[in-house]
Every structure is written in C-alpha cells, then in structure tokens.
Short mmCIF file of C-alpha atoms in Angstrom, two decimals:
data_model
loop_
_atom_site.label_atom_id
_atom_site.label_comp_id
_atom_site.label_asym_id
_atom_site.label_seq_id
_atom_site.Cartn_x
_atom_site.Cartn_y
_atom_site.Cartn_z
CA MET A 1 76.70 22.96 45.04
CA LYS A 2 74.86 19.82 43.47
CA ARG A 3 76.96 17.54 41.52
CA ILE A 4 75.96 17.48 37.83
CA LYS A 5 76.95 14.03 35.73
CA ILE A 6 79.43 13.95 33.29
CA LYS A 7 77.01 12.90 30.47
CA ASP A 8 74.95 16.21 31.43
CA ALA A 9 77.72 18.16 31.94
CA LEU A 10 79.12 17.28 28.33
CA GLN A 11 75.51 18.78 26.89
CA ALA A 12 75.54 21.73 29.08
CA THR A 13 75.83 25.60 28.20
CA PRO A 14 79.34 26.86 28.70
CA ASN A 15 80.43 29.65 31.11
CA GLN A 16 78.94 28.20 34.14
CA GLU A 17 80.32 26.80 37.49
CA ILE A 18 79.57 23.04 38.19
CA LEU A 19 80.57 20.30 40.48
CA VAL A 20 81.63 17.13 38.99
CA LYS A 21 82.82 13.76 40.28
CA GLY A 22 84.45 10.61 38.88
CA TRP A 23 87.41 8.38 38.25
CA VAL A 24 90.64 9.47 36.75
CA LYS A 25 90.86 7.48 33.66
CA SER A 26 94.41 9.28 32.57
CA TYR A 27 95.97 12.66 32.59
CA ARG A 28 98.93 14.33 30.57
CA SER A 29 101.47 16.93 30.87
CA LYS A 30 100.49 17.16 34.46
CA GLN A 31 97.57 19.26 33.70
CA PHE A 32 94.65 17.34 31.45
CA VAL A 33 92.76 14.90 33.60
CA ALA A 34 90.10 12.54 31.64
CA LEU A 35 87.71 12.14 34.29
CA ASN A 36 84.46 9.73 33.87
CA ASP A 37 81.59 8.76 36.22
CA GLY A 38 80.01 6.09 34.53
CA SER A 39 77.33 8.07 33.25
CA CYS A 40 78.53 7.77 29.42
CA LEU A 41 81.24 6.44 27.54
CA SER A 42 83.02 9.89 27.11
CA ASN A 43 85.28 11.56 29.68
CA MET A 44 85.21 15.20 30.88
CA GLN A 45 88.58 16.78 30.48
CA VAL A 46 89.31 18.66 33.50
CA VAL A 47 92.16 21.36 33.17
CA VAL A 48 94.17 21.33 36.57
CA ASP A 49 96.87 23.88 37.32
CA PHE A 50 98.82 21.59 39.50
CA GLU A 51 101.27 24.54 40.29
CA LYS A 52 98.03 26.08 42.03
CA PHE A 53 97.24 23.05 44.64
CA ASP A 54 98.70 21.45 47.40
CA ALA A 55 101.30 18.73 46.93
CA ASP A 56 98.83 16.12 48.40
CA ILE A 57 96.18 16.82 45.93
CA VAL A 58 98.43 16.79 43.10
CA ASN A 59 100.48 13.63 44.10
CA ASN A 60 96.97 11.77 44.61
CA ILE A 61 95.57 12.52 41.20
CA THR A 62 96.59 9.17 39.62
CA VAL A 63 94.86 7.04 37.15
CA GLY A 64 92.02 5.02 39.14
CA SER A 65 92.02 7.79 42.01
CA ALA A 66 88.27 9.25 42.59
CA ILE A 67 88.09 12.93 42.67
CA SER A 68 85.55 15.70 43.38
CA VAL A 69 86.18 18.90 40.96
CA ILE A 70 84.50 22.37 41.07
CA GLY A 71 85.35 24.63 38.07
CA GLN A 72 84.29 26.66 35.29
CA LEU A 73 82.71 25.08 32.08
CA VAL A 74 84.33 26.65 29.33
CA THR A 75 84.39 25.60 25.56
CA SER A 76 87.37 23.57 24.95
CA GLN A 77 90.45 24.96 22.81
CA GLY A 78 91.58 21.74 22.17
CA ALA A 79 90.33 18.81 19.79
CA GLY A 80 88.42 15.83 20.99
CA GLN A 81 85.95 17.64 23.04
CA ALA A 82 83.40 20.33 22.94
CA VAL A 83 83.68 21.57 26.70
CA GLU A 84 86.12 21.31 29.40
CA VAL A 85 86.35 22.16 33.11
CA GLN A 86 88.75 24.52 34.38
CA ALA A 87 89.24 23.09 38.13
CA THR A 88 89.12 25.93 41.02
CA THR A 89 88.86 23.27 43.65
CA VAL A 90 89.86 19.57 44.02
CA GLU A 91 89.05 17.14 46.55
CA ILE A 92 90.59 13.75 46.77
CA LEU A 93 87.65 11.24 47.55
CA GLY A 94 89.76 8.13 47.05
CA THR A 95 93.50 7.44 46.42
CA ALA A 96 94.72 4.54 43.86
CA ASN A 97 98.18 3.74 44.19
CA PRO A 98 100.05 3.60 40.99
CA ASP A 99 102.09 0.56 41.74
CA GLU A 100 98.96 -1.50 42.46
CA ILE A 101 97.11 -0.09 39.43
CA ALA A 102 100.01 -1.20 37.37
CA LYS A 103 99.01 -4.83 38.42
CA THR A 104 95.32 -4.51 37.23
CA ILE A 105 93.19 -3.77 34.14
CA LEU A 106 92.70 -0.25 35.25
CA GLN A 107 96.23 0.36 33.84
CA PRO A 108 95.44 2.32 30.52
CA LYS A 109 96.45 -0.36 27.96
CA ARG A 110 94.77 -3.18 25.92
CA HIS A 111 93.93 -6.32 28.00
CA SER A 112 92.94 -9.83 27.15
CA MET A 113 89.21 -10.76 27.71
CA GLU A 114 90.39 -13.57 30.05
CA LEU A 115 92.33 -11.19 32.24
CA LEU A 116 89.05 -8.92 32.15
CA ARG A 117 87.10 -11.90 33.50
CA GLU A 118 89.58 -12.54 36.02
CA GLN A 119 89.32 -9.31 37.43
CA ALA A 120 85.72 -8.94 37.09
CA HIS A 121 85.39 -6.84 40.09
CA LEU A 122 87.14 -4.00 38.25
CA ARG A 123 86.12 -4.74 34.67
CA PHE A 124 83.12 -2.31 34.66
CA ARG A 125 85.72 0.62 34.62
CA THR A 126 86.91 -0.32 31.09
CA GLN A 127 85.10 1.21 28.09
CA VAL A 128 84.28 -2.13 26.45
CA PHE A 129 82.43 -3.27 29.93
CA SER A 130 80.74 0.08 31.00
CA ALA A 131 79.24 0.29 27.37
CA VAL A 132 78.13 -3.17 27.59
CA PHE A 133 76.35 -3.08 30.96
CA ARG A 134 74.72 0.58 30.18
CA ILE A 135 73.17 -1.58 26.75
CA ARG A 136 72.16 -4.11 29.27
CA HIS A 137 70.20 -1.89 31.45
CA ALA A 138 68.49 -0.18 28.34
CA MET A 139 67.63 -3.29 27.11
CA SER A 140 66.07 -4.47 30.56
CA PHE A 141 64.24 -1.40 30.67
CA ALA A 142 63.00 -1.57 26.91
CA ILE A 143 61.63 -5.19 27.79
CA HIS A 144 59.73 -4.15 30.84
CA LYS A 145 58.47 -0.95 28.68
CA TYR A 146 57.07 -3.28 25.95
CA PHE A 147 55.23 -5.39 27.82
CA ASN A 148 53.91 -2.71 29.99
CA GLU A 149 52.60 -0.58 26.92
CA ASN A 150 51.15 -3.68 25.63
CA GLY A 151 48.85 -4.67 28.88
CA PHE A 152 51.14 -7.75 30.16
CA VAL A 153 51.28 -8.42 33.79
CA TYR A 154 54.87 -8.87 35.21
CA LEU A 155 54.63 -12.24 37.07
CA HIS A 156 57.45 -13.21 39.51
CA THR A 157 57.75 -17.15 39.17
CA PRO A 158 59.71 -18.97 41.65
CA ILE A 159 63.43 -19.55 41.68
CA ILE A 160 63.13 -22.51 44.03
CA THR A 161 60.97 -25.31 42.11
CA GLY A 162 60.03 -29.20 42.23
CA SER A 163 59.33 -29.61 38.75
CA ASP A 164 61.87 -29.73 35.76
CA ALA A 165 60.09 -27.54 32.74
CA GLU A 166 62.53 -28.73 30.09
CA GLY A 167 62.70 -32.38 31.30
CA ALA A 168 66.39 -32.09 30.82
CA GLY A 169 67.34 -33.47 34.35
CA GLU A 170 70.39 -31.00 34.36
CA MET A 171 69.40 -28.77 37.68
CA PHE A 172 70.97 -27.49 40.60
CA ARG A 173 69.80 -29.15 43.93
CA VAL A 174 68.45 -27.08 46.89
CA THR A 175 68.68 -28.91 49.96
CA THR A 176 69.25 -28.06 53.68
CA LEU A 177 70.19 -31.66 54.64
CA PRO A 178 73.37 -31.92 56.33
CA LEU A 179 76.01 -33.35 53.72
CA ASN A 180 78.19 -35.05 56.16
CA ASP A 181 75.21 -37.13 57.78
CA VAL A 182 72.73 -37.27 54.91
CA PRO A 183 69.31 -38.91 56.55
CA LYS A 184 68.43 -42.08 54.63
CA ASP A 185 65.01 -44.07 54.57
CA GLU A 186 64.14 -47.57 55.02
CA ASP A 187 65.33 -48.58 51.67
CA GLY A 188 68.81 -46.45 52.21
CA ASN A 189 67.62 -43.71 49.78
CA VAL A 190 67.94 -40.04 50.77
CA ASP A 191 65.13 -39.14 52.80
CA VAL A 192 63.73 -35.98 51.29
CA LYS A 193 60.84 -35.83 53.69
CA GLN A 194 63.11 -34.40 56.31
CA ASP A 195 64.44 -31.72 53.63
CA PHE A 196 63.24 -28.12 54.07
CA PHE A 197 60.30 -28.39 51.73
CA GLY A 198 59.64 -32.41 52.38
CA LYS A 199 60.40 -33.05 48.62
CA GLU A 200 63.35 -32.76 46.16
CA THR A 201 63.76 -29.31 45.04
CA ASN A 202 66.05 -27.73 42.39
CA LEU A 203 66.89 -24.04 40.97
CA THR A 204 64.47 -23.55 38.18
CA VAL A 205 65.33 -24.03 34.72
CA SER A 206 62.36 -21.90 33.43
CA GLY A 207 59.62 -20.00 34.48
CA GLN A 208 57.25 -21.07 31.84
CA LEU A 209 55.10 -23.57 33.32
CA GLU A 210 53.93 -21.27 36.38
CA ALA A 211 53.58 -18.28 33.48
CA GLU A 212 50.93 -20.22 31.98
CA LEU A 213 49.06 -20.72 35.20
CA GLY A 214 49.15 -16.86 35.40
CA ALA A 215 48.06 -16.32 31.30
CA THR A 216 45.20 -18.74 31.86
CA ALA A 217 43.78 -16.35 34.48
CA LEU A 218 45.26 -12.78 33.63
CA GLY A 219 45.10 -13.21 29.97
CA GLN A 220 48.96 -12.32 29.07
CA VAL A 221 51.82 -12.31 31.38
CA TYR A 222 55.60 -12.21 31.07
CA THR A 223 58.40 -13.22 33.43
CA PHE A 224 62.05 -11.57 33.68
CA GLY A 225 64.23 -13.61 36.23
CA PRO A 226 67.24 -15.70 36.66
CA THR A 227 67.42 -19.43 35.39
CA PHE A 228 69.89 -22.05 36.39
CA ARG A 229 71.02 -24.99 34.60
CA ALA A 230 73.87 -27.27 35.90
CA GLU A 231 75.28 -28.35 32.50
CA ASN A 232 79.15 -29.05 32.51
CA SER A 233 79.72 -26.83 29.50
CA ASN A 234 82.34 -24.19 29.57
CA THR A 235 81.79 -22.73 25.76
CA SER A 236 81.32 -19.07 24.89
CA ARG A 237 77.57 -19.68 24.46
CA HIS A 238 76.91 -21.39 27.88
CA LEU A 239 76.26 -20.15 31.48
CA ALA A 240 75.17 -21.92 34.70
CA GLU A 241 73.21 -18.94 35.72
CA PHE A 242 71.32 -16.62 33.07
CA TRP A 243 68.33 -14.63 32.55
CA MET A 244 65.02 -15.30 30.74
CA VAL A 245 62.20 -13.35 29.29
CA GLU A 246 58.91 -15.60 29.05
CA PRO A 247 55.72 -14.27 28.00
CA GLU A 248 52.70 -16.39 27.78
CA ILE A 249 49.52 -15.54 25.97
CA ALA A 250 45.97 -16.83 26.48
CA PHE A 251 43.48 -17.09 23.45
CA ALA A 252 46.49 -17.25 20.83
CA ASP A 253 48.21 -19.82 18.67
CA LEU A 254 51.28 -20.21 16.88
CA ASN A 255 50.71 -17.43 14.49
CA ASP A 256 49.75 -15.18 17.38
CA ASP A 257 53.05 -16.31 18.93
CA MET A 258 55.12 -15.41 15.86
CA ASP A 259 53.50 -12.16 15.77
CA LEU A 260 54.47 -11.17 19.21
CA SER A 261 57.88 -12.30 18.85
CA GLU A 262 58.81 -10.04 15.77
CA GLU A 263 56.87 -7.13 17.12
CA PHE A 264 58.92 -7.64 20.51
CA MET A 265 62.24 -7.82 19.06
CA SER A 266 61.99 -5.10 16.56
CA TYR A 267 60.88 -2.86 19.49
CA VAL A 268 63.51 -3.61 21.65
CA ILE A 269 66.25 -3.27 18.98
CA GLN A 270 65.07 -0.19 17.89
CA TYR A 271 65.21 1.03 21.49
CA ALA A 272 68.76 0.23 21.56
CA LEU A 273 69.42 2.15 18.24
CA ASP A 274 67.43 5.15 19.56
CA ASN A 275 69.02 5.22 23.08
CA CYS A 276 72.22 3.73 22.96
CA LYS A 277 73.94 5.57 20.00
CA GLU A 278 77.56 6.24 21.50
CA ASP A 279 78.03 2.98 23.32
CA LEU A 280 76.81 1.19 20.14
CA GLU A 281 79.10 3.33 17.74
CA PHE A 282 82.00 2.58 20.16
CA LEU A 283 81.32 -1.15 20.09
CA HIS A 284 80.58 -1.10 16.31
CA GLN A 285 84.24 0.40 15.65
CA ARG A 286 85.67 -2.22 18.07
CA GLU A 287 84.43 -4.99 16.11
CA MET A 288 85.22 -3.58 13.03
CA LYS A 289 88.95 -3.62 14.35
CA LEU A 290 88.71 -6.90 15.48
CA ASP A 291 87.12 -8.15 12.35
CA SER A 292 89.83 -6.81 10.00
CA GLN A 293 92.32 -8.54 12.06
CA LYS A 294 90.47 -12.13 11.53
CA PRO A 295 90.59 -14.35 8.02
CA LYS A 296 87.70 -13.31 5.92
CA THR A 297 85.86 -16.65 6.38
CA GLU A 298 85.49 -15.56 10.20
CA ARG A 299 84.36 -11.80 9.95
CA ASN A 300 80.76 -10.77 10.48
CA GLU A 301 78.62 -10.72 7.43
CA LEU A 302 77.29 -7.21 8.43
CA PRO A 303 79.12 -4.70 10.92
CA LEU A 304 77.25 -4.44 14.39
CA ILE A 305 74.94 -1.42 13.63
CA GLU A 306 73.80 -2.71 10.30
CA ARG A 307 72.88 -6.27 11.93
CA LEU A 308 70.60 -4.25 14.34
CA LYS A 309 69.15 -2.22 11.37
CA PHE A 310 68.79 -5.74 9.48
CA VAL A 311 66.27 -6.64 12.01
CA VAL A 312 64.25 -3.81 12.57
CA GLU A 313 63.81 -2.94 8.82
CA ASN A 314 63.23 -6.08 7.40
CA ASP A 315 60.09 -8.19 7.88
CA PHE A 316 60.75 -11.62 9.36
CA GLU A 317 60.75 -14.48 7.05
CA ARG A 318 58.39 -17.46 8.13
CA ILE A 319 58.97 -20.89 6.75
CA THR A 320 58.34 -24.35 7.95
CA TYR A 321 60.96 -26.61 9.35
CA THR A 322 60.46 -29.13 6.26
CA GLU A 323 60.91 -26.16 4.02
CA ALA A 324 64.20 -24.97 5.85
CA ILE A 325 65.49 -28.63 5.34
CA ASP A 326 64.52 -28.73 1.74
CA ILE A 327 66.16 -24.93 1.31
CA LEU A 328 69.56 -26.41 2.97
CA GLN A 329 69.99 -29.61 1.07
CA ARG A 330 69.54 -27.77 -2.00
CA SER A 331 72.29 -25.03 -1.16
CA LYS A 332 75.61 -24.86 -2.34
CA PRO A 333 77.33 -25.50 0.99
CA TYR A 334 75.43 -28.75 1.66
CA LYS A 335 76.31 -30.02 -2.12
CA LYS A 336 79.80 -29.24 -1.37
CA LYS A 337 80.06 -30.56 1.88
CA LYS A 338 80.79 -27.50 3.77
CA PHE A 339 78.42 -27.85 6.46
CA LYS A 340 80.02 -29.51 9.49
CA PHE A 341 76.72 -31.07 11.13
CA PRO A 342 74.32 -33.22 9.15
CA VAL A 343 70.94 -31.78 7.42
CA ASP A 344 68.23 -34.46 7.63
CA TRP A 345 64.66 -34.17 8.59
CA GLY A 346 64.30 -35.23 12.29
CA VAL A 347 67.81 -33.47 13.12
CA ASP A 348 68.05 -30.29 15.22
CA LEU A 349 69.39 -27.40 13.06
CA ALA A 350 73.10 -25.92 14.04
CA SER A 351 73.94 -22.40 14.11
CA GLU A 352 75.67 -22.64 10.95
CA HIS A 353 72.40 -23.84 9.15
CA GLU A 354 70.62 -21.11 10.72
CA ARG A 355 73.08 -18.57 9.83
CA PHE A 356 72.92 -19.68 6.35
CA LEU A 357 69.23 -19.20 5.93
CA VAL A 358 69.16 -15.60 7.45
CA GLU A 359 72.51 -14.02 6.26
CA LYS A 360 72.86 -15.88 2.71
CA HIS A 361 69.46 -17.27 1.60
CA PHE A 362 66.88 -14.84 2.96
CA LYS A 363 68.73 -12.15 3.91
CA LYS A 364 66.40 -11.07 6.45
CA PRO A 365 65.31 -12.65 9.90
CA VAL A 366 63.87 -15.99 9.86
CA ILE A 367 61.33 -17.67 11.80
CA ILE A 368 61.06 -21.53 11.41
CA TYR A 369 58.10 -23.30 12.78
CA ASN A 370 56.18 -26.88 12.81
CA TYR A 371 59.22 -28.69 14.25
CA PRO A 372 59.59 -32.63 14.67
CA LYS A 373 57.99 -33.57 17.88
CA GLY A 374 61.01 -35.88 18.56
CA ILE A 375 63.12 -32.82 19.33
CA LYS A 376 60.95 -30.76 21.17
CA ALA A 377 59.52 -30.46 24.45
CA PHE A 378 56.56 -31.97 26.01
CA TYR A 379 54.56 -29.22 26.55
CA MET A 380 54.23 -28.00 22.68
CA ARG A 381 50.97 -28.67 21.03
CA ASN A 382 50.90 -31.70 18.69
CA ASN A 383 50.12 -30.93 14.86
CA ASP A 384 47.47 -32.86 13.32
CA ASP A 385 50.03 -34.60 11.08
CA GLY A 386 51.24 -36.64 13.88
CA LYS A 387 54.75 -35.68 13.16
CA THR A 388 55.28 -32.08 14.19
CA VAL A 389 54.46 -29.56 16.89
CA ALA A 390 53.53 -26.03 16.81
CA ALA A 391 56.93 -25.11 17.68
CA MET A 392 58.65 -21.94 16.30
CA ASP A 393 62.34 -20.57 16.71
CA VAL A 394 63.58 -17.05 15.75
CA LEU A 395 66.87 -16.74 13.92
CA PHE A 396 69.14 -13.55 13.81
CA PRO A 397 72.18 -12.67 12.02
CA GLY A 398 75.25 -13.56 13.39
CA ILE A 399 74.03 -15.71 16.11
CA GLY A 400 71.34 -18.12 15.13
CA GLU A 401 68.47 -18.81 17.36
CA ILE A 402 67.63 -16.05 19.60
CA ILE A 403 63.98 -16.98 20.48
CA GLY A 404 62.15 -20.28 21.01
CA GLY A 405 58.63 -20.93 21.58
CA SER A 406 55.53 -22.57 20.79
CA GLN A 407 51.73 -23.10 21.24
CA ARG A 408 51.24 -25.13 24.28
CA GLU A 409 49.37 -28.23 24.46
CA GLU A 410 46.14 -27.20 26.03
CA ARG A 411 44.12 -30.72 25.71
CA TYR A 412 44.19 -32.77 28.94
CA GLU A 413 44.28 -35.91 27.33
CA GLU A 414 47.14 -35.17 24.76
CA LEU A 415 49.20 -33.44 27.45
CA LEU A 416 48.89 -36.38 29.74
CA LYS A 417 49.85 -38.81 27.04
CA LYS A 418 52.91 -36.53 26.12
CA CYS A 419 53.96 -36.75 30.08
CA LYS A 420 54.09 -40.27 29.78
CA ASP A 421 56.23 -40.24 26.51
CA PHE A 422 58.66 -38.05 28.15
CA ASP A 423 58.84 -40.06 31.45
CA ILE A 424 57.62 -36.97 33.57
CA PRO A 425 55.50 -38.16 36.65
CA GLU A 426 52.04 -36.84 36.83
CA GLU A 427 52.40 -36.21 40.30
CA HIS A 428 55.46 -33.69 39.40
CA VAL A 429 53.16 -31.59 37.20
CA TRP A 430 49.65 -32.22 38.66
CA TRP A 431 49.00 -28.83 38.97
CA TYR A 432 49.96 -27.93 35.38
CA LEU A 433 47.57 -30.75 34.07
CA ASP A 434 44.60 -29.75 36.45
CA THR A 435 44.53 -26.09 34.51
CA ARG A 436 43.63 -28.20 31.25
CA LYS A 437 40.40 -29.35 33.13
CA PHE A 438 38.78 -25.77 33.94
CA GLY A 439 38.38 -23.56 31.02
CA THR A 440 41.36 -24.87 29.06
CA VAL A 441 42.03 -22.31 26.19
CA PRO A 442 44.49 -22.14 23.25
CA HIS A 443 47.78 -20.52 24.54
CA ALA A 444 51.42 -19.71 23.45
CA GLY A 445 54.73 -18.39 24.52
CA PHE A 446 58.45 -17.93 23.92
CA GLY A 447 61.73 -17.91 25.49
CA LEU A 448 64.19 -15.18 25.26
CA GLY A 449 67.79 -15.96 26.57
CA PHE A 450 68.42 -12.32 27.79
CA GLU A 451 72.19 -12.84 27.56
CA ARG A 452 71.79 -14.08 24.10
CA LEU A 453 69.85 -10.84 23.08
CA ILE A 454 72.83 -8.51 24.80
CA MET A 455 75.32 -10.52 22.65
CA PHE A 456 73.44 -9.60 19.51
CA VAL A 457 73.02 -6.09 20.62
CA THR A 458 76.74 -5.54 21.71
CA GLY A 459 78.52 -7.86 19.26
CA MET A 460 80.09 -9.32 22.24
CA ALA A 461 81.34 -13.00 21.06
CA ASN A 462 81.35 -14.46 24.66
CA ILE A 463 78.45 -14.78 26.65
CA LYS A 464 80.60 -14.47 29.87
CA ASP A 465 81.08 -11.01 28.89
CA VAL A 466 77.67 -9.71 28.74
CA ILE A 467 76.51 -10.68 32.50
CA PRO A 468 78.16 -9.12 35.25
CA PHE A 469 79.35 -11.89 37.18
CA PRO A 470 79.47 -15.13 35.06
CA ARG A 471 78.54 -18.74 36.74
CA THR A 472 80.23 -21.36 34.91
CA PRO A 473 81.81 -24.59 36.03
CA ASN A 474 84.55 -23.76 38.38
CA ASN A 475 83.98 -20.38 38.63
CA ALA A 476 81.67 -18.45 41.36
CA GLU A 477 84.29 -16.38 42.38
CA PHE A 478 82.65 -12.72 42.77
#
C-alpha cells in the first residue's frame, strides 16, 4: 500500500483504508495517538486499541517514536479533528526512550527559545519550527516563481571571491596555507602567491557585483545564495552566514528599481497569505499570546497576519531622505526627545525612525530614496546635486528596513573616482570597471536579506530562529 501524507489524509474522504507514517507527538488513555509526519502543522489522531496489539508494540509507542499505521480512515467522533484513523496494523519504525526524551525539547511542554537553539538538531520537530521552516520553503519557492514568471535569469554568483562588494572589510578568509607554518615573502608578509588561488580570497558578502555583469548581457538576472560576514555581533538581527536575494536589471533607473521592489514584495507576501494559512494562523496566535504578556510599549503595532495584509493592501509611500528627516524632526517623539538615536541630515536612520514613518506617520510601507552619499556604498550612482546618491530602502512595519537598493554608477570616470574615494584598489575591481567601457547602460538592483523576510512573515523576533542552523560568534555546532 502506498503511504499517504497526513496533510492529504486530513482532507481525504472517510471510509477508506490508508497507510500513514510519522512521529508520535503525544498519546492519551493508552488509545489516542497524535501522529505527525511534517507535511502540515496538524496531527492525525490514530485510535489504537492497545489490548489488541503485542506488548512490544504497545510499549514502544512513546513520544518521539516513529511508527507506520494501516487503518480505516473514519469520521471522528471526538472534538478537534474531522477524521481519524482506526489502526488495524502498527509497525515500530524507530524507538524513542522516554527517559532520554525527558531530557530533550521533544518532551511535550513549553521550552525556552534558547534551549531550542541549543538542540537545533531536534527543534524542527516542534510546532513553532516546523511552521517556520515550511514557510521558509514557501518563500523560497515564491521568490523563484516571481522571477521566473517575469523573465529573470537565475545566476549563480561565486561564494569565494577576491573582492569586497560592500567595502566593509569584515570577511572570512579562505586559504589552504598551513596555519602553523605560514609562508612569508621577502618583506615578511604572508606570501599569498603560494595560496590555492594565488591571491587573497574570502567568502562573499554579496553577489551583486557579479550579478551586474550578468544583467549587462542578459538584461535581468537575480542571485539567491549564501553570503557571509565576519562581524563579531551576537544580536537578534545578525548572522555570520545568511542568504541574500539580489536582482539586477539593465536599462533601468531608480524608479524602475522601486517599482520592482514593491511588486516583488507584494507578490511573495501574498503567496504566503494564500499558501501558508495554517502555519501563519498558528504563529499569529502564538505572537498574540506572547504580546499579551508584554508591556504595551513593547507589543507589535499590528498582529502578524494584519502586518502581512498591510503590505499587500497598500501602495508603498515614496519619500526622499531629506523629506524623511524633515518629518522626523517635526514629529512628537523627536520634540519630546523620545527617540534614542539622533535625527540629523547625513546620519543613517535607525530602526525606531523607520518604524515611526511606517507605523505612525504614513501607516503604509515606505520607500526612502536619495540618501546622502557619505553613508552609502561606492557603486551607487551620484545624483546631480553632488550630495546624494540614487539609493533606496524599503521599510516595513515591525522590522524597519527590509530591502536596500540603488541605481548603479554606470559612468566609468565617476565610478573610478568613487573607487579612489572609498580606497578600493582599481586592480581588485578592474573587471567591474571594465563593463563601463563596453556599451554601458543605466542599471539598478537591490538586496533582500532572506532571513529578514522570514522574520517578517513568521513574526519571529530573533534571526537565529528563521535559519535552520545559525552561524554566530562562537557557534558552529551543527
């Protein structure tokens, strides 16, 4: 008999024999077993008449054990489920010792998020994390679906790179040189010519520069892959390894970039609302319960599902950075000195400022554009005012900035000058500069931190809880 997934079995017509397999989440009265196979949040209730089965089987139906059940799918007589399985055959696929289970997060009780992170190899089996990672999968699919439907080419940019796209200098070094006997040159410096690539290389912080090369030939491309940053920060918003979505479009200016970001974000969030209803409702209720235990000032302005609808049901407001500063300086929180961080022209906006603009002032998603050039990257196109660049950030409720993008500097002389201003050696990016010599065109793109998106869609407060195995300072256990 072919196995049916529990997700499908719960929707199947009663009065038929089926085969289901899964892990025991709980059992009661030595008769009612809650079985889950990961295909959905809900469990299948399996009715097992323990008196009709061998003691070896009965004793091994414990929390965490894996079992195979053949039985009759019938309309449930009890509350809480529409159908249930009356077992005729039970096979133990994998046992789970109750004494060992009691030491783990598989024990059916509430556990702290920190403990769940410490047992990351098991946390997928909890309701919270099974919901989060089903949604993560759905968002991955939605991203590829959107770009495929809109004629983008998926480009695999290198993970190992010799350039620093951000100019941040916080990169993980890649080397095969023996650390206990590093070769030196005549000046006493590390002889990188003896390294595997014959030059210094690192794990990438972005695929953007390479994606630009693709866009200037293929028209529009996107990357979706892992990126790395060796920033010694162990906060709820930082990871050393994270995933980035980076589209690049040729023959496009900043307005085209903002149009793309708005359409793209509305599309993927609508996909979540349409296809992740059970998991979203569970996380929505969880967040509301947690919020009820917090002071009013720390609660979310909107509940989870309302925040998602807030994005898809509103046109994004577009304002310049200068207009944003003016609004903030005229706001009540600024006048009453309630903002923690300063609000001055030329200073990057903090999350509290971004959320005020979205949640309090405009009450809709906001795109801020034309930032001071002193706080943005070298590749962003200079505006004619000599003070700003054609950059933009997309701001969402509850999270602040979720996308950062710009029109790229396509003029060779301007880009060369910017490299010098940012102390970026020409020999490191000669190939990037070269594209500005051969049929250069206006082009633009943006970066979406995938984990930041998953935090927004799931309502999870810590970025470590939306990636399967978080990499942070002093943590690479799994």
